[in-house]
Each structure stands twice: as structure tokens, then as C-alpha cells.
Amino acid sequence: MQVSSLNEVKIYSLSCGKSLPEWLSDRKKRALQKKDVDVRRRIELIQDFEMPTVCTTIKVSKDGQYILATGTYKPRVRCYDTYQLSLKFERCLDSEVVTFEILSDDYSKIVFLHNDRYIEFHSQSGFYYKTRIPKFGRDFSYHYPSCDLYFVGASSEVYRLNLEQGRYLNPLQTDAAENNVCDINSVHGLFATGTIEGRVECWDPRTRNRVGLLDCALNSVTADSEINSLPTISALKFNGALTMAVGTTTGQVLLYDLRSDKPLLVKDHQYGLPIKSIHFQDSLDLILSADSRIVKMWNKNSGKIFTSLEPEHDLNDVCLYPNSGMLLTANETPKMGIYYIPFCKPALSSSLNQSLPPAFLMMDTFYICCVLCSSH
């Protein structure tokens, strides 16, 4: 286990350590654990929590029981049961996954967007159906009241697929040449899409009319910014009825109140890398933003840094496990990251903030399992 600290906020890495080769027999694995201290003391919080080569996306089901991740090679999806702390199933796919969405509370309804324009639907038993969209997709969102899937990508149109009728509906025509990301507000259903021109267009799904336009590229330029190219939108996330965070390809995060076209706050990652993921941590009024190099947690009111995390390998995706202080990462490496931040909501007790007792090295797996299970 590795422990890092910034601003007196400790972060425990629960996935560091050596991985045992899959081709080793059980007998040789036991012998290696007896000889190698690092292998014996490593933490395997969730069994087989890794991909053969690279993990691209990672998400947690709404009920918190399942963690789903996609990766390569071969393209696949793996589902982990947090109650059993083990791999539940693995399904190989025909092509790489750009992103996916869990429509149900558990893993029984999943939609995958592939890099070859295919949309693939999976049920609890496995593959169910697949279809294609006219242009290559980059992101999609699900509008629960109307059962519509909204797809954005290498087109000015936003494609709509109604899952109740089983057919495509008339697309939304944006002013952009291409759209990168999208999100739907869970409170009032406002649909927003981020464009390559650095704008965010907001649409009302009830009337299919555009109701707002934000020029985030212009607003992201501050006095101390060094911009060498036009910022495009790379991440988008709603929080509550009125708050929206926008990430750019030049490394800025803009926080908006939907009642104003001016950002409340502009946070610069200072690395010039595209923002890949944005999450809100409401209990401490924090925003978590990540590029390929660093994960930053900062106060959404003042912009002050709360803490940050720099993994050894590049990041592809970040996911917060609800109500636990757990942070999951998809990396450019086979092993997926698991981090525990007690200050973000201690799941077991504040004892993790103190020095780890020697006995922890003997019962480390049991201790951390209690941390995860206590959040249920």
C-alpha cells in the first residue's frame, strides 16, 4: 500500500504492488507469496481487477453493487461484484468501446458505443441487439422520461434513438461542425452538447429547440492563460438543476450557473492536456477533474485545491464510488487503480488517518474489504 498526502489529505493506493502472472500455477503462486515480501503484502481488494492490456472506461452501477469496465486486447467488458469482491463475468466484444452507459440499477441493461459506429445492447444474459449510427460517435446520453438515446460525434446532427419504439427519430441540428461530448440534466432534462468550436449548446428535449448557447472557448481565456490553439469541449457534467461544469482540450474547467452566460469560476490544470472526466462531490462542495496526467479535487466555490493525485500511468477515465471515499481509475496499464480518501467520507473509521499498525500488514485485505462493504 502506498500513501500520499497533499494539504494534509491522505490518499491510500489500494492497487499498487506486483501482479502475479496468470500462467503461474496455484502452487507456484503460493510459493512466491512465501518468498517475496512485496507480493505477500500486496492488496488485491477486488479479484482480477485488471485488463489484459489497457482499461479505457469504468463506471459504477446505480445500486453500487457492480463495477463495469471496458478495455483491450481483445475488446471486452468486465463486471465486478462489490459484495463478493470478485469478477462476476467477462464478455468479449467485436470492436473497441468508446463509452458505455448503464441504463438499469444493476448490470442488466447496458448500451455500448463502439468505434466502428455500432451501438450494442446487452441484457443480463449477454448480447441482445446492435445497430449503427450514420456517423462515428464520441459520446451519448440517455433521456429517461422519453426513452431516447442521444448520440453525438463526427457530425453536426445529434442522433436520437427511441428505445420504446425501436426506431430513430428526427435528429437535432446543431450549429457545430462536430460534437464531442454531451450530458442530460437529471433534474429538468436539459440536454447539452459540447462542440469542437468550443461552445456548449443546450436543448429542450420536449420541444427539440435550442434554448441556450455558451461560448466556453472565449470564457476559458484568462489573463494568465497560455493558449496555443482553439479550445474545444472535451468534458461536460451537470450537477443539480443549475450547475454545469465544462472541460476543454487545453486543460481548463469552467463552472457555470445556467442562469448566466459567464462562468462562476475557471480552473486551469496547468498541463495543457484535455480534461477527460469531471465529477461532483457534494458533501464537501468539491469538483473532481482529471486529465491524462493528474486528478485534481478543488472547492467549487473558491477554486482552492483540496488535494490531487498523480498516478504512474496515464489516465483514461475516473469514477467515484458513491458514499465511500473510493476513487476508481482506468489507466494505460493492465491494472485499474483503486484509491481511498478518508477525508472525502470515511467509510469505516478515522483510524486510517493515523499511522498504519503493523497488524494491518497481516490482515490488510480484510481491513480494506470492511471499508468498501460498510458503504452499503
CSV table of C-alpha atoms in Angstrom, one decimal:
chain,number,residue,atom,x,y,z
A,1,MET,CA,0.0,0.0,0.0
A,2,GLN,CA,1.2,3.5,-0.9
A,3,VAL,CA,0.2,6.6,1.0
A,4,SER,CA,0.5,10.1,-0.4
A,5,SER,CA,-0.5,13.4,1.2
A,6,LEU,CA,-1.3,16.9,-0.1
A,7,ASN,CA,-2.7,19.7,2.1
A,8,GLU,CA,-2.8,17.1,4.9
A,9,VAL,CA,-5.3,15.0,2.9
A,10,LYS,CA,-4.1,11.4,2.8
A,11,ILE,CA,-4.7,9.2,-0.3
A,12,TYR,CA,-4.2,5.4,0.1
A,13,SER,CA,-3.5,3.5,-3.1
A,14,LEU,CA,-5.1,0.0,-2.7
A,15,SER,CA,-4.0,-1.4,-6.1
A,16,CYS,CA,-0.2,-0.8,-6.0
A,17,GLY,CA,2.2,-3.7,-5.9
A,18,LYS,CA,3.2,-6.6,-8.0
A,19,SER,CA,0.8,-8.6,-10.2
A,20,LEU,CA,1.2,-12.3,-10.4
A,21,PRO,CA,1.4,-13.7,-13.9
A,22,GLU,CA,-1.8,-15.6,-15.0
A,23,TRP,CA,0.2,-18.5,-16.3
A,24,LEU,CA,1.6,-19.4,-12.8
A,25,SER,CA,0.0,-22.4,-11.2
A,26,ASP,CA,-1.6,-22.1,-7.8
A,27,ARG,CA,1.2,-24.0,-6.2
A,28,LYS,CA,3.8,-21.6,-7.6
A,29,LYS,CA,1.8,-18.6,-6.6
A,30,ARG,CA,1.7,-19.8,-3.0
A,31,ALA,CA,5.4,-20.4,-3.1
A,32,LEU,CA,6.1,-16.9,-4.5
A,33,GLN,CA,4.0,-15.3,-1.8
A,34,LYS,CA,6.0,-17.0,0.9
A,35,LYS,CA,9.3,-15.8,-0.6
A,36,ASP,CA,8.5,-12.3,-1.8
A,37,VAL,CA,7.5,-9.8,0.9
A,38,ASP,CA,6.1,-7.3,-1.6
A,39,VAL,CA,3.9,-10.0,-3.2
A,40,ARG,CA,2.7,-11.2,0.2
A,41,ARG,CA,1.8,-7.7,1.4
A,42,ARG,CA,0.1,-6.5,-1.8
A,43,ILE,CA,-3.6,-5.7,-1.6
A,44,GLU,CA,-6.0,-7.3,-4.1
A,45,LEU,CA,-9.2,-5.6,-3.0
A,46,ILE,CA,-11.2,-6.9,-5.9
A,47,GLN,CA,-10.1,-10.2,-7.5
A,48,ASP,CA,-8.8,-9.8,-11.1
A,49,PHE,CA,-9.3,-6.1,-11.1
A,50,GLU,CA,-7.4,-5.5,-14.3
A,51,MET,CA,-7.4,-5.8,-18.1
A,52,PRO,CA,-5.1,-7.8,-20.5
A,53,THR,CA,-3.6,-4.6,-21.8
A,54,VAL,CA,-5.4,-1.3,-21.2
A,55,CYS,CA,-8.6,-0.2,-19.5
A,56,THR,CA,-10.5,2.6,-21.3
A,57,THR,CA,-13.7,3.3,-19.3
A,58,ILE,CA,-15.0,2.5,-15.9
A,59,LYS,CA,-18.4,3.0,-14.2
A,60,VAL,CA,-20.3,2.0,-11.1
A,61,SER,CA,-24.0,0.8,-11.3
A,62,LYS,CA,-26.6,2.9,-9.6
A,63,ASP,CA,-27.2,0.4,-6.8
A,64,GLY,CA,-23.4,0.5,-6.1
A,65,GLN,CA,-23.1,-3.3,-6.3
A,66,TYR,CA,-21.4,-3.6,-9.6
A,67,ILE,CA,-18.3,-2.0,-11.2
A,68,LEU,CA,-18.1,-2.3,-15.0
A,69,ALA,CA,-15.0,-1.6,-17.0
A,70,THR,CA,-14.1,-1.9,-20.7
A,71,GLY,CA,-10.6,-2.5,-22.1
A,72,THR,CA,-8.4,-4.3,-24.7
A,73,TYR,CA,-7.0,-6.5,-26.1
A,74,LYS,CA,-9.3,-8.2,-27.2
A,75,PRO,CA,-12.1,-5.7,-26.7
A,76,ARG,CA,-14.1,-6.7,-23.7
A,77,VAL,CA,-16.2,-5.7,-20.7
A,78,ARG,CA,-15.7,-7.0,-17.2
A,79,CYS,CA,-18.2,-6.8,-14.4
A,80,TYR,CA,-17.1,-6.9,-10.7
A,81,ASP,CA,-19.4,-7.7,-7.8
A,82,THR,CA,-18.5,-5.5,-4.8
A,83,TYR,CA,-20.5,-7.7,-2.5
A,84,GLN,CA,-18.3,-10.7,-3.4
A,85,LEU,CA,-15.2,-8.6,-4.3
A,86,SER,CA,-14.6,-10.7,-7.3
A,87,LEU,CA,-15.1,-10.8,-11.1
A,88,LYS,CA,-18.7,-11.7,-11.9
A,89,PHE,CA,-18.5,-12.1,-15.7
A,90,GLU,CA,-16.5,-11.1,-18.7
A,91,ARG,CA,-17.8,-10.6,-22.3
A,92,CYS,CA,-15.6,-10.2,-25.3
A,93,LEU,CA,-16.7,-7.7,-28.0
A,94,ASP,CA,-16.2,-7.3,-31.7
A,95,SER,CA,-14.6,-3.8,-31.5
A,96,GLU,CA,-13.3,-1.3,-29.0
A,97,VAL,CA,-15.7,0.6,-26.8
A,98,VAL,CA,-15.7,4.4,-27.0
A,99,THR,CA,-18.0,4.7,-24.0
A,100,PHE,CA,-21.0,2.9,-22.4
A,101,GLU,CA,-24.0,3.6,-20.2
A,102,ILE,CA,-25.7,1.5,-17.6
A,103,LEU,CA,-29.5,2.1,-18.0
A,104,SER,CA,-30.7,-0.1,-15.2
A,105,ASP,CA,-29.8,0.0,-11.5
A,106,ASP,CA,-27.7,-3.1,-11.9
A,107,TYR,CA,-25.9,-4.6,-14.9
A,108,SER,CA,-29.0,-6.0,-16.6
A,109,LYS,CA,-29.3,-3.2,-19.2
A,110,ILE,CA,-26.1,-1.8,-20.8
A,111,VAL,CA,-25.5,0.2,-24.0
A,112,PHE,CA,-22.1,0.3,-25.7
A,113,LEU,CA,-20.9,2.8,-28.2
A,114,HIS,CA,-18.2,1.2,-30.4
A,115,ASN,CA,-15.5,2.9,-32.5
A,116,ASP,CA,-17.0,1.4,-35.7
A,117,ARG,CA,-20.4,3.2,-35.4
A,118,TYR,CA,-22.1,0.2,-33.9
A,119,ILE,CA,-24.5,0.6,-30.9
A,120,GLU,CA,-24.6,-2.6,-28.9
A,121,PHE,CA,-27.3,-3.5,-26.3
A,122,HIS,CA,-26.7,-6.1,-23.6
A,123,SER,CA,-29.1,-7.7,-21.2
A,124,GLN,CA,-28.5,-9.7,-18.1
A,125,SER,CA,-27.8,-12.8,-20.1
A,126,GLY,CA,-25.5,-11.2,-22.6
A,127,PHE,CA,-25.6,-9.7,-26.1
A,128,TYR,CA,-29.2,-8.6,-27.1
A,129,TYR,CA,-29.1,-6.4,-30.2
A,130,LYS,CA,-26.9,-4.0,-32.2
A,131,THR,CA,-27.4,-1.2,-34.8
A,132,ARG,CA,-25.4,1.5,-36.4
A,133,ILE,CA,-25.5,5.3,-36.4
A,134,PRO,CA,-24.7,7.3,-39.6
A,135,LYS,CA,-21.5,8.9,-38.3
A,136,PHE,CA,-18.8,7.9,-35.9
A,137,GLY,CA,-19.9,8.5,-32.3
A,138,ARG,CA,-18.0,10.1,-29.5
A,139,ASP,CA,-20.5,10.2,-26.6
A,140,PHE,CA,-24.1,9.6,-25.8
A,141,SER,CA,-26.7,10.2,-23.1
A,142,TYR,CA,-30.0,8.6,-22.1
A,143,HIS,CA,-33.1,10.7,-21.5
A,144,TYR,CA,-35.2,8.6,-19.1
A,145,PRO,CA,-38.6,10.3,-19.5
A,146,SER,CA,-38.8,9.8,-23.2
A,147,CYS,CA,-36.6,6.6,-23.5
A,148,ASP,CA,-34.4,8.5,-26.1
A,149,LEU,CA,-30.7,7.9,-26.6
A,150,TYR,CA,-28.8,11.0,-27.8
A,151,PHE,CA,-25.7,10.3,-29.8
A,152,VAL,CA,-23.1,13.0,-30.7
A,153,GLY,CA,-19.9,12.6,-32.8
A,154,ALA,CA,-18.4,13.5,-36.2
A,155,SER,CA,-21.5,15.3,-37.4
A,156,SER,CA,-23.4,18.4,-36.8
A,157,GLU,CA,-26.5,16.3,-36.0
A,158,VAL,CA,-27.4,14.7,-32.7
A,159,TYR,CA,-29.0,11.3,-33.5
A,160,ARG,CA,-31.9,10.2,-31.4
A,161,LEU,CA,-32.8,6.5,-30.9
A,162,ASN,CA,-36.1,5.8,-29.1
A,163,LEU,CA,-35.8,2.5,-27.2
A,164,GLU,CA,-39.6,2.3,-26.6
A,165,GLN,CA,-40.5,2.5,-30.4
A,166,GLY,CA,-37.3,0.8,-31.5
A,167,ARG,CA,-36.5,3.4,-34.2
A,168,TYR,CA,-34.6,6.5,-35.0
A,169,LEU,CA,-36.3,9.9,-34.6
A,170,ASN,CA,-35.5,13.2,-36.4
A,171,PRO,CA,-32.1,14.4,-35.3
A,172,LEU,CA,-31.3,17.7,-33.6
A,173,GLN,CA,-29.4,20.0,-36.0
A,174,THR,CA,-26.7,22.0,-34.2
A,175,ASP,CA,-24.6,24.9,-35.5
A,176,ALA,CA,-21.4,22.9,-34.9
A,177,ALA,CA,-19.3,21.0,-37.4
A,178,GLU,CA,-18.8,18.2,-34.9
A,179,ASN,CA,-19.8,17.4,-31.3
A,180,ASN,CA,-17.5,15.8,-28.8
A,181,VAL,CA,-19.5,15.2,-25.6
A,182,CYS,CA,-23.0,15.5,-24.2
A,183,ASP,CA,-24.9,15.2,-20.9
A,184,ILE,CA,-28.5,15.4,-19.7
A,185,ASN,CA,-29.6,17.2,-16.5
A,186,SER,CA,-31.3,14.6,-14.3
A,187,VAL,CA,-33.5,17.3,-12.6
A,188,HIS,CA,-35.2,19.0,-15.5
A,189,GLY,CA,-33.9,17.1,-18.5
A,190,LEU,CA,-32.0,19.8,-20.3
A,191,PHE,CA,-29.7,18.3,-23.0
A,192,ALA,CA,-26.3,19.9,-23.5
A,193,THR,CA,-23.6,19.1,-26.1
A,194,GLY,CA,-20.0,20.3,-26.4
A,195,THR,CA,-18.7,21.2,-29.8
A,196,ILE,CA,-15.3,21.4,-31.5
A,197,GLU,CA,-15.7,25.2,-31.8
A,198,GLY,CA,-15.6,25.5,-28.0
A,199,ARG,CA,-19.3,26.1,-27.5
A,200,VAL,CA,-22.0,24.4,-25.5
A,201,GLU,CA,-25.4,24.1,-27.0
A,202,CYS,CA,-28.4,23.5,-24.7
A,203,TRP,CA,-31.6,21.9,-26.0
A,204,ASP,CA,-35.1,21.3,-24.5
A,205,PRO,CA,-36.0,17.6,-25.3
A,206,ARG,CA,-39.7,18.4,-25.0
A,207,THR,CA,-39.7,20.9,-27.9
A,208,ARG,CA,-36.5,19.9,-29.6
A,209,ASN,CA,-35.5,23.5,-29.8
A,210,ARG,CA,-32.2,25.1,-28.7
A,211,VAL,CA,-32.6,27.2,-25.6
A,212,GLY,CA,-29.1,28.4,-24.9
A,213,LEU,CA,-25.6,28.8,-26.2
A,214,LEU,CA,-22.3,29.3,-24.2
A,215,ASP,CA,-19.0,30.3,-25.8
A,216,CYS,CA,-16.7,28.4,-23.4
A,217,ALA,CA,-13.6,28.9,-25.6
A,218,LEU,CA,-13.8,32.6,-25.1
A,219,ASN,CA,-14.6,32.4,-21.4
A,220,SER,CA,-11.7,30.0,-20.8
A,221,VAL,CA,-9.1,32.5,-21.8
A,222,THR,CA,-7.9,34.4,-18.7
A,223,ALA,CA,-5.0,36.9,-18.1
A,224,ASP,CA,-2.6,34.2,-17.1
A,225,SER,CA,-3.6,31.6,-19.7
A,226,GLU,CA,-1.3,30.4,-22.4
A,227,ILE,CA,-3.5,29.2,-25.3
A,228,ASN,CA,-1.8,27.9,-28.4
A,229,SER,CA,-4.9,26.5,-30.1
A,230,LEU,CA,-8.7,26.9,-30.1
A,231,PRO,CA,-10.1,25.2,-27.0
A,232,THR,CA,-12.7,22.6,-27.8
A,233,ILE,CA,-15.1,20.9,-25.3
A,234,SER,CA,-13.8,17.6,-24.0
A,235,ALA,CA,-15.9,17.0,-20.9
A,236,LEU,CA,-19.4,18.1,-19.7
A,237,LYS,CA,-21.2,17.4,-16.4
A,238,PHE,CA,-24.4,18.7,-14.8
A,239,ASN,CA,-24.9,18.9,-11.0
A,240,GLY,CA,-28.3,19.7,-9.6
A,241,ALA,CA,-30.7,21.9,-11.5
A,242,LEU,CA,-28.5,25.0,-12.1
A,243,THR,CA,-24.8,23.9,-12.1
A,244,MET,CA,-22.8,22.7,-15.1
A,245,ALA,CA,-19.0,22.1,-15.4
A,246,VAL,CA,-17.3,22.2,-18.8
A,247,GLY,CA,-13.8,20.8,-19.5
A,248,THR,CA,-11.7,22.0,-22.5
A,249,THR,CA,-8.9,20.4,-24.5
A,250,THR,CA,-6.5,23.0,-23.3
A,251,GLY,CA,-6.9,21.9,-19.7
A,252,GLN,CA,-9.4,24.4,-18.2
A,253,VAL,CA,-12.6,23.6,-16.3
A,254,LEU,CA,-15.3,26.2,-16.3
A,255,LEU,CA,-18.1,26.2,-13.7
A,256,TYR,CA,-21.4,27.7,-14.9
A,257,ASP,CA,-24.7,28.8,-13.3
A,258,LEU,CA,-27.2,28.0,-16.1
A,259,ARG,CA,-28.9,31.4,-15.5
A,260,SER,CA,-25.7,33.2,-16.7
A,261,ASP,CA,-23.5,33.0,-19.8
A,262,LYS,CA,-20.4,33.9,-17.7
A,263,PRO,CA,-18.5,31.3,-15.8
A,264,LEU,CA,-18.6,31.4,-12.0
A,265,LEU,CA,-15.0,30.0,-11.9
A,266,VAL,CA,-12.3,29.0,-14.3
A,267,LYS,CA,-9.8,26.3,-13.1
A,268,ASP,CA,-6.7,25.6,-15.1
A,269,HIS,CA,-4.9,22.3,-14.7
A,270,GLN,CA,-1.7,23.9,-15.9
A,271,TYR,CA,-0.7,20.9,-18.1
A,272,GLY,CA,-2.4,21.9,-21.3
A,273,LEU,CA,-3.9,18.4,-21.6
A,274,PRO,CA,-7.6,17.7,-22.4
A,275,ILE,CA,-9.9,17.3,-19.5
A,276,LYS,CA,-11.2,13.7,-19.6
A,277,SER,CA,-13.6,13.5,-16.7
A,278,ILE,CA,-15.5,15.7,-14.3
A,279,HIS,CA,-17.4,14.6,-11.1
A,280,PHE,CA,-19.0,16.4,-8.2
A,281,GLN,CA,-18.5,15.5,-4.6
A,282,ASP,CA,-21.5,17.3,-2.9
A,283,SER,CA,-20.8,16.5,0.7
A,284,LEU,CA,-17.6,18.7,0.7
A,285,ASP,CA,-18.6,21.0,-2.2
A,286,LEU,CA,-15.7,19.6,-4.3
A,287,ILE,CA,-15.2,19.1,-8.0
A,288,LEU,CA,-13.0,16.3,-9.3
A,289,SER,CA,-11.5,16.9,-12.7
A,290,ALA,CA,-9.0,14.7,-14.4
A,291,ASP,CA,-6.7,14.8,-17.5
A,292,SER,CA,-4.4,12.1,-18.6
A,293,ARG,CA,-1.8,13.1,-16.1
A,294,ILE,CA,-3.5,14.2,-12.8
A,295,VAL,CA,-6.7,14.1,-10.8
A,296,LYS,CA,-7.5,17.4,-9.0
A,297,MET,CA,-10.0,17.9,-6.3
A,298,TRP,CA,-10.9,21.5,-5.7
A,299,ASN,CA,-13.5,23.6,-3.9
A,300,LYS,CA,-16.3,24.6,-6.3
A,301,ASN,CA,-16.9,28.0,-4.5
A,302,SER,CA,-13.3,29.2,-4.2
A,303,GLY,CA,-11.3,27.1,-6.6
A,304,LYS,CA,-8.8,26.2,-3.9
A,305,ILE,CA,-7.1,22.9,-4.3
A,306,PHE,CA,-8.3,20.3,-1.8
A,307,THR,CA,-5.9,17.5,-3.0
A,308,SER,CA,-4.5,16.0,-6.1
A,309,LEU,CA,-3.4,12.6,-7.4
A,310,GLU,CA,-0.8,11.7,-10.0
A,311,PRO,CA,-0.7,8.0,-10.9
A,312,GLU,CA,2.3,6.4,-12.5
A,313,HIS,CA,0.5,5.8,-15.8
A,314,ASP,CA,-1.7,7.9,-18.0
A,315,LEU,CA,-5.4,8.1,-17.1
A,316,ASN,CA,-8.3,7.2,-19.4
A,317,ASP,CA,-11.2,7.6,-17.1
A,318,VAL,CA,-12.1,8.3,-13.5
A,319,CYS,CA,-15.1,7.1,-11.4
A,320,LEU,CA,-16.2,7.9,-7.9
A,321,TYR,CA,-17.6,5.1,-5.9
A,322,PRO,CA,-20.7,6.6,-4.1
A,323,ASN,CA,-20.6,7.3,-0.4
A,324,SER,CA,-17.3,5.6,0.3
A,325,GLY,CA,-14.4,7.9,-0.4
A,326,MET,CA,-13.3,5.4,-3.1
A,327,LEU,CA,-11.8,6.6,-6.4
A,328,LEU,CA,-11.5,4.2,-9.3
A,329,THR,CA,-9.3,4.9,-12.4
A,330,ALA,CA,-8.9,3.4,-15.8
A,331,ASN,CA,-5.3,3.6,-16.9
A,332,GLU,CA,-3.0,3.0,-19.8
A,333,THR,CA,-1.9,-0.1,-18.0
A,334,PRO,CA,-3.5,-3.5,-17.3
A,335,LYS,CA,-4.1,-2.8,-13.6
A,336,MET,CA,-7.0,-0.5,-12.7
A,337,GLY,CA,-6.5,2.0,-9.9
A,338,ILE,CA,-8.3,2.0,-6.5
A,339,TYR,CA,-7.7,4.9,-4.2
A,340,TYR,CA,-9.2,5.6,-0.8
A,341,ILE,CA,-9.5,9.2,0.6
A,342,PRO,CA,-10.8,9.0,4.2
A,343,PHE,CA,-11.4,12.8,4.3
A,344,CYS,CA,-14.0,12.6,1.5
A,345,LYS,CA,-16.3,10.5,3.6
A,346,PRO,CA,-14.7,7.9,5.9
A,347,ALA,CA,-16.3,4.6,5.2
A,348,LEU,CA,-15.0,2.7,8.2
A,349,SER,CA,-13.4,5.0,10.8
A,350,SER,CA,-10.9,7.8,11.1
A,351,SER,CA,-8.2,5.3,12.1
A,352,LEU,CA,-6.9,5.2,8.5
A,353,ASN,CA,-5.8,8.8,9.1
A,354,GLN,CA,-3.3,7.6,11.6
A,355,SER,CA,-0.2,5.5,11.1
A,356,LEU,CA,-0.9,2.0,9.9
A,357,PRO,CA,-0.4,-0.5,12.6
A,358,PRO,CA,1.9,-3.5,12.0
A,359,ALA,CA,-1.0,-5.8,12.3
A,360,PHE,CA,-2.5,-4.2,9.2
A,361,LEU,CA,0.2,-5.8,7.0
A,362,MET,CA,-1.1,-9.2,8.1
A,363,MET,CA,-4.9,-8.5,7.7
A,364,ASP,CA,-4.8,-5.8,5.1
A,365,THR,CA,-7.2,-7.3,2.7
A,366,PHE,CA,-9.8,-7.9,5.4
A,367,TYR,CA,-9.5,-4.4,6.7
A,368,ILE,CA,-10.0,-2.7,3.4
A,369,CYS,CA,-12.8,-5.0,2.5
A,370,CYS,CA,-14.6,-3.7,5.5
A,371,VAL,CA,-14.1,-0.2,4.2
A,372,LEU,CA,-15.9,-1.0,1.0
A,373,CYS,CA,-18.6,-3.2,2.4
A,374,SER,CA,-19.5,-0.6,5.1
A,375,SER,CA,-20.7,1.8,2.4
A,376,HIS,CA,-23.6,-0.5,1.5
